[in-house]
GROMACS .gro file of C-alpha atoms in nm:
model
  216
    1MET     CA    1  12.851  -3.663   9.233
    2ILE     CA    2  12.710  -3.986   9.379
    3LYS     CA    3  12.397  -4.106   9.196
    4SER     CA    4  12.296  -4.406   9.410
    5PHE     CA    5  12.399  -4.624   9.702
    6HIS     CA    6  12.334  -4.999   9.714
    7ARG     CA    7  12.422  -5.294   9.932
    8LEU     CA    8  12.572  -5.555   9.697
    9PHE     CA    9  12.504  -5.927   9.734
   10VAL     CA   10  12.702  -6.155   9.502
   11SER     CA   11  12.527  -6.493   9.500
   12LYS     CA   12  12.722  -6.815   9.475
   13THR     CA   13  12.445  -7.009   9.298
   14ASP     CA   14  12.147  -6.943   9.075
   15GLY     CA   15  11.914  -7.065   9.352
   16GLU     CA   16  12.065  -6.823   9.604
   17TYR     CA   17  12.026  -6.538   9.353
   18GLU     CA   18  11.657  -6.614   9.300
   19ALA     CA   19  11.599  -6.657   9.676
   20LEU     CA   20  11.746  -6.313   9.754
   21LYS     CA   21  11.553  -6.154   9.467
   22GLN     CA   22  11.227  -6.306   9.589
   23PHE     CA   23  11.304  -6.214   9.950
   24PHE     CA   24  11.353  -5.842   9.888
   25SER     CA   25  11.070  -5.828   9.636
   26LEU     CA   26  10.843  -5.973   9.901
   27LEU     CA   27  10.932  -5.683  10.131
   28GLY     CA   28  10.810  -5.436   9.872
   29LEU     CA   29  11.135  -5.308   9.723
   30ALA     CA   30  11.079  -5.176   9.372
   31HIS     CA   31  11.247  -5.348   9.078
   32GLY     CA   32  11.492  -5.110   8.917
   33GLU     CA   33  11.768  -5.155   8.661
   34ALA     CA   34  11.825  -5.518   8.560
   35TRP     CA   35  12.062  -5.697   8.323
   36ASP     CA   36  12.127  -6.045   8.190
   37GLY     CA   37  12.460  -6.060   8.012
   38ARG     CA   38  12.722  -6.313   7.914
   39ARG     CA   39  12.927  -6.278   8.233
   40SER     CA   40  12.662  -6.193   8.488
   41ARG     CA   41  12.303  -6.102   8.559
   42GLY     CA   42  12.153  -5.892   8.832
   43ILE     CA   43  11.886  -5.653   8.945
   44LYS     CA   44  11.865  -5.343   9.163
   45LEU     CA   45  11.584  -5.338   9.419
   46ASP     CA   46  11.517  -4.987   9.538
   47ALA     CA   47  11.366  -4.833   9.851
   48PRO     CA   48  11.234  -4.474   9.877
   49GLU     CA   49  11.523  -4.384  10.109
   50SER     CA   50  11.871  -4.531  10.135
   51GLY     CA   51  12.209  -4.424  10.260
   52VAL     CA   52  12.485  -4.468  10.514
   53GLU     CA   53  12.399  -4.448  10.882
   54ILE     CA   54  12.683  -4.385  11.128
   55GLY     CA   55  12.634  -4.444  11.498
   56PHE     CA   56  12.827  -4.448  11.822
   57GLY     CA   57  12.735  -4.598  12.158
   58GLU     CA   58  12.483  -4.867  12.251
   59GLY     CA   59  12.143  -4.985  12.129
   60PHE     CA   60  12.222  -5.043  11.763
   61PRO     CA   61  12.101  -5.367  11.601
   62LYS     CA   62  12.360  -5.634  11.523
   63ALA     CA   63  12.286  -5.662  11.153
   64ASP     CA   64  12.448  -5.634  10.811
   65ILE     CA   65  12.153  -5.442  10.667
   66VAL     CA   66  11.877  -5.243  10.835
   67LEU     CA   67  11.529  -5.189  10.693
   68GLU     CA   68  11.277  -4.937  10.825
   69ALA     CA   69  10.916  -5.035  10.758
   70ASP     CA   70  10.578  -4.875  10.815
   71SER     CA   71  10.498  -5.159  11.054
   72ALA     CA   72  10.755  -5.407  11.183
   73GLU     CA   73  10.467  -5.627  11.303
   74VAL     CA   74  10.332  -5.670  10.949
   75VAL     CA   75  10.676  -5.754  10.805
   76TYR     CA   76  10.741  -5.997  11.093
   77GLU     CA   77  10.419  -6.187  11.021
   78LEU     CA   78  10.492  -6.186  10.648
   79LEU     CA   79  10.840  -6.335  10.692
   80GLN     CA   80  10.714  -6.591  10.943
   81LYS     CA   81  10.470  -6.722  10.682
   82GLN     CA   82  10.767  -6.762  10.447
   83LYS     CA   83  10.950  -6.957  10.722
   84ILE     CA   84  11.242  -6.714  10.726
   85LYS     CA   85  11.474  -6.784  11.020
   86VAL     CA   86  11.426  -6.532  11.302
   87ILE     CA   87  11.749  -6.432  11.481
   88GLU     CA   88  11.597  -6.195  11.736
   89GLU     CA   89  11.226  -6.190  11.817
   90ILE     CA   90  11.030  -5.870  11.775
   91SER     CA   91  11.048  -5.645  12.080
   92ASP     CA   92  11.033  -5.284  12.197
   93THR     CA   93  11.341  -5.066  12.220
   94ASP     CA   94  11.426  -4.780  12.454
   95TRP     CA   95  11.442  -4.548  12.150
   96GLY     CA   96  11.075  -4.579  12.063
   97ALA     CA   97  11.071  -4.856  11.804
   98ARG     CA   98  10.970  -5.219  11.747
   99ILE     CA   99  11.251  -5.428  11.599
  100PHE     CA  100  11.346  -5.784  11.504
  101SER     CA  101  11.614  -5.950  11.294
  102VAL     CA  102  11.617  -6.239  11.048
  103ALA     CA  103  11.875  -6.441  10.858
  104LEU     CA  104  11.909  -6.348  10.492
  105PRO     CA  105  11.877  -6.631  10.237
  106GLY     CA  106  12.200  -6.809  10.147
  107ASN     CA  107  12.389  -6.719  10.464
  108ASN     CA  108  12.426  -6.361  10.342
  109GLY     CA  109  12.413  -6.211  10.689
  110VAL     CA  110  12.146  -6.068  10.915
  111MET     CA  111  11.878  -5.809  10.840
  112ALA     CA  112  11.714  -5.600  11.112
  113VAL     CA  113  11.364  -5.460  11.053
  114PHE     CA  114  11.219  -5.184  11.267
  115SER     CA  115  10.939  -4.929  11.275
  116TYR     CA  116  10.888  -4.635  11.505
  117LYS     CA  117  10.590  -4.657  11.739
  118GLU     CA  118  10.520  -4.288  11.681
  119ASN     CA  119  10.576  -4.075  11.373
  120TRP     CA  120  10.819  -3.827  11.527
  121ARG     CA  121  10.930  -3.689  11.188
  122HIS     CA  122  10.607  -3.503  11.122
  123GLU     CA  123  10.361  -3.306  11.328
  124GLN     CA  124  10.034  -3.494  11.348
  125ILE     CA  125   9.684  -3.360  11.398
  126GLU     CA  126   9.414  -3.605  11.500
  127GLY     CA  127   9.046  -3.542  11.535
  128ARG     CA  128   8.848  -3.644  11.842
  129LEU     CA  129   8.571  -3.888  11.759
  130ASP     CA  130   8.293  -3.727  11.962
  131ALA     CA  131   7.951  -3.660  11.812
  132THR     CA  132   7.794  -3.540  12.137
  133GLY     CA  133   7.573  -3.236  12.083
  134SER     CA  134   7.618  -3.230  11.705
  135ARG     CA  135   7.342  -3.262  11.446
  136PHE     CA  136   7.367  -3.486  11.142
  137ALA     CA  137   7.174  -3.549  10.822
  138ILE     CA  138   7.207  -3.877  10.633
  139VAL     CA  139   7.107  -3.875  10.266
  140VAL     CA  140   7.046  -4.229  10.144
  141SER     CA  141   6.927  -4.355   9.806
  142ARG     CA  142   6.642  -4.604   9.778
  143PHE     CA  143   6.787  -4.759   9.465
  144ASN     CA  144   6.991  -5.067   9.550
  145ALA     CA  145   6.832  -5.061   9.896
  146PHE     CA  146   6.969  -5.405   9.979
  147VAL     CA  147   7.309  -5.233   9.997
  148THR     CA  148   7.224  -4.879  10.106
  149GLU     CA  149   6.999  -4.980  10.397
  150ARG     CA  150   7.279  -5.185  10.549
  151LEU     CA  151   7.518  -4.893  10.506
  152LEU     CA  152   7.260  -4.668  10.669
  153SER     CA  153   7.237  -4.899  10.970
  154GLY     CA  154   7.614  -4.894  11.006
  155ALA     CA  155   7.627  -4.514  10.984
  156GLU     CA  156   7.356  -4.476  11.250
  157GLN     CA  157   7.533  -4.720  11.480
  158ALA     CA  158   7.865  -4.539  11.438
  159LEU     CA  159   7.707  -4.203  11.523
  160ARG     CA  160   7.537  -4.345  11.832
  161GLN     CA  161   7.864  -4.501  11.949
  162MET     CA  162   8.028  -4.160  11.917
  163GLY     CA  163   7.762  -3.996  12.137
  164ALA     CA  164   7.499  -3.870  11.891
  165LYS     CA  165   7.136  -3.889  12.002
  166ASN     CA  166   6.863  -4.032  11.780
  167GLU     CA  167   6.681  -3.697  11.769
  168ASP     CA  168   6.999  -3.531  11.637
  169VAL     CA  169   7.014  -3.756  11.329
  170LYS     CA  170   6.780  -3.686  11.035
  171ILE     CA  171   6.734  -3.945  10.758
  172VAL     CA  172   6.655  -3.813  10.409
  173ARG     CA  173   6.574  -4.069  10.139
  174VAL     CA  174   6.609  -3.993   9.769
  175PRO     CA  175   6.526  -4.210   9.465
  176GLY     CA  176   6.883  -4.284   9.359
  177ALA     CA  177   7.246  -4.173   9.366
  178PHE     CA  178   7.178  -3.903   9.105
  179GLU     CA  179   6.960  -3.710   9.352
  180ILE     CA  180   7.202  -3.728   9.647
  181PRO     CA  181   7.402  -3.408   9.568
  182THR     CA  182   7.085  -3.197   9.531
  183ALA     CA  183   6.946  -3.312   9.866
  184ALA     CA  184   7.284  -3.275  10.037
  185ARG     CA  185   7.325  -2.919   9.908
  186ALA     CA  186   6.978  -2.819  10.032
  187LEU     CA  187   7.053  -2.961  10.376
  188ALA     CA  188   7.392  -2.788  10.389
  189GLU     CA  189   7.244  -2.452  10.290
  190SER     CA  190   6.987  -2.481  10.571
  191GLY     CA  191   7.269  -2.440  10.826
  192GLU     CA  192   7.100  -2.681  11.064
  193TYR     CA  193   7.357  -2.960  11.050
  194ASP     CA  194   7.718  -3.003  11.156
  195ALA     CA  195   7.779  -3.278  10.901
  196ILE     CA  196   7.599  -3.455  10.618
  197VAL     CA  197   7.655  -3.822  10.536
  198CYS     CA  198   7.579  -3.938  10.182
  199ILE     CA  199   7.505  -4.304  10.107
  200GLY     CA  200   7.444  -4.447   9.761
  201CYS     CA  201   7.532  -4.750   9.555
  202LEU     CA  202   7.599  -4.788   9.182
  203LEU     CA  203   7.630  -5.133   9.030
  204ARG     CA  204   7.804  -5.179   8.697
  205GLY     CA  205   7.581  -5.372   8.458
  206ASN     CA  206   7.525  -5.430   8.088
  207THR     CA  207   7.395  -5.078   8.020
  208LEU     CA  208   7.556  -4.734   8.038
  209HIS     CA  209   7.358  -4.648   8.353
  210TYR     CA  210   7.664  -4.681   8.580
  211GLU     CA  211   7.889  -4.464   8.361
  212VAL     CA  212   7.622  -4.195   8.311
  213ILE     CA  213   7.541  -4.159   8.682
  214ALA     CA  214   7.904  -4.186   8.796
  215ASN     CA  215   8.015  -3.916   8.550
  216GLU     CA  216   7.741  -3.680   8.668
   0.00000   0.00000   0.00000
């Protein structure tokens, strides 16, 4: 039974070995089994998924190794900062992805990196950001007001941008973070609000105040 599948790179020099190790580590591959013996040294760098892909027809990247990322754009910018040689610039494909290719360190071939523009593997449910006609309560603590008042302003602005009217937003101030749950529960039990926003701020200091309040 096969236990793993890896693409093997045998470096010609110590510098090439370190360059490849740094390159794939930079991309986020996890360090796995490693060894440093008399005849050789090496390391396995693992991805969550790996395997053999077999294709037929057109549209496949011309590369020795293919990497799927969450965002090809992010990886492209990361490798550009490292001055990695780009073989093919990032572009859209007719199969719903963004893709580019780069030269691997030490003339070890070409790597293609792609990400799908839509997550077709899983059904997705997205909410509609529309607060029109809904009623909201915002519970905000007075303690550490220099932080909480700014958060309150941001929350009010966000609700207005989503269509909420000023008269549909009620502000409830409490002494500190400890009192927020009590006020929020009373507002929820009233049945008058579609959602309740809670805003508080705890600062870690030289006393146990932070730990006591956070634990409660």
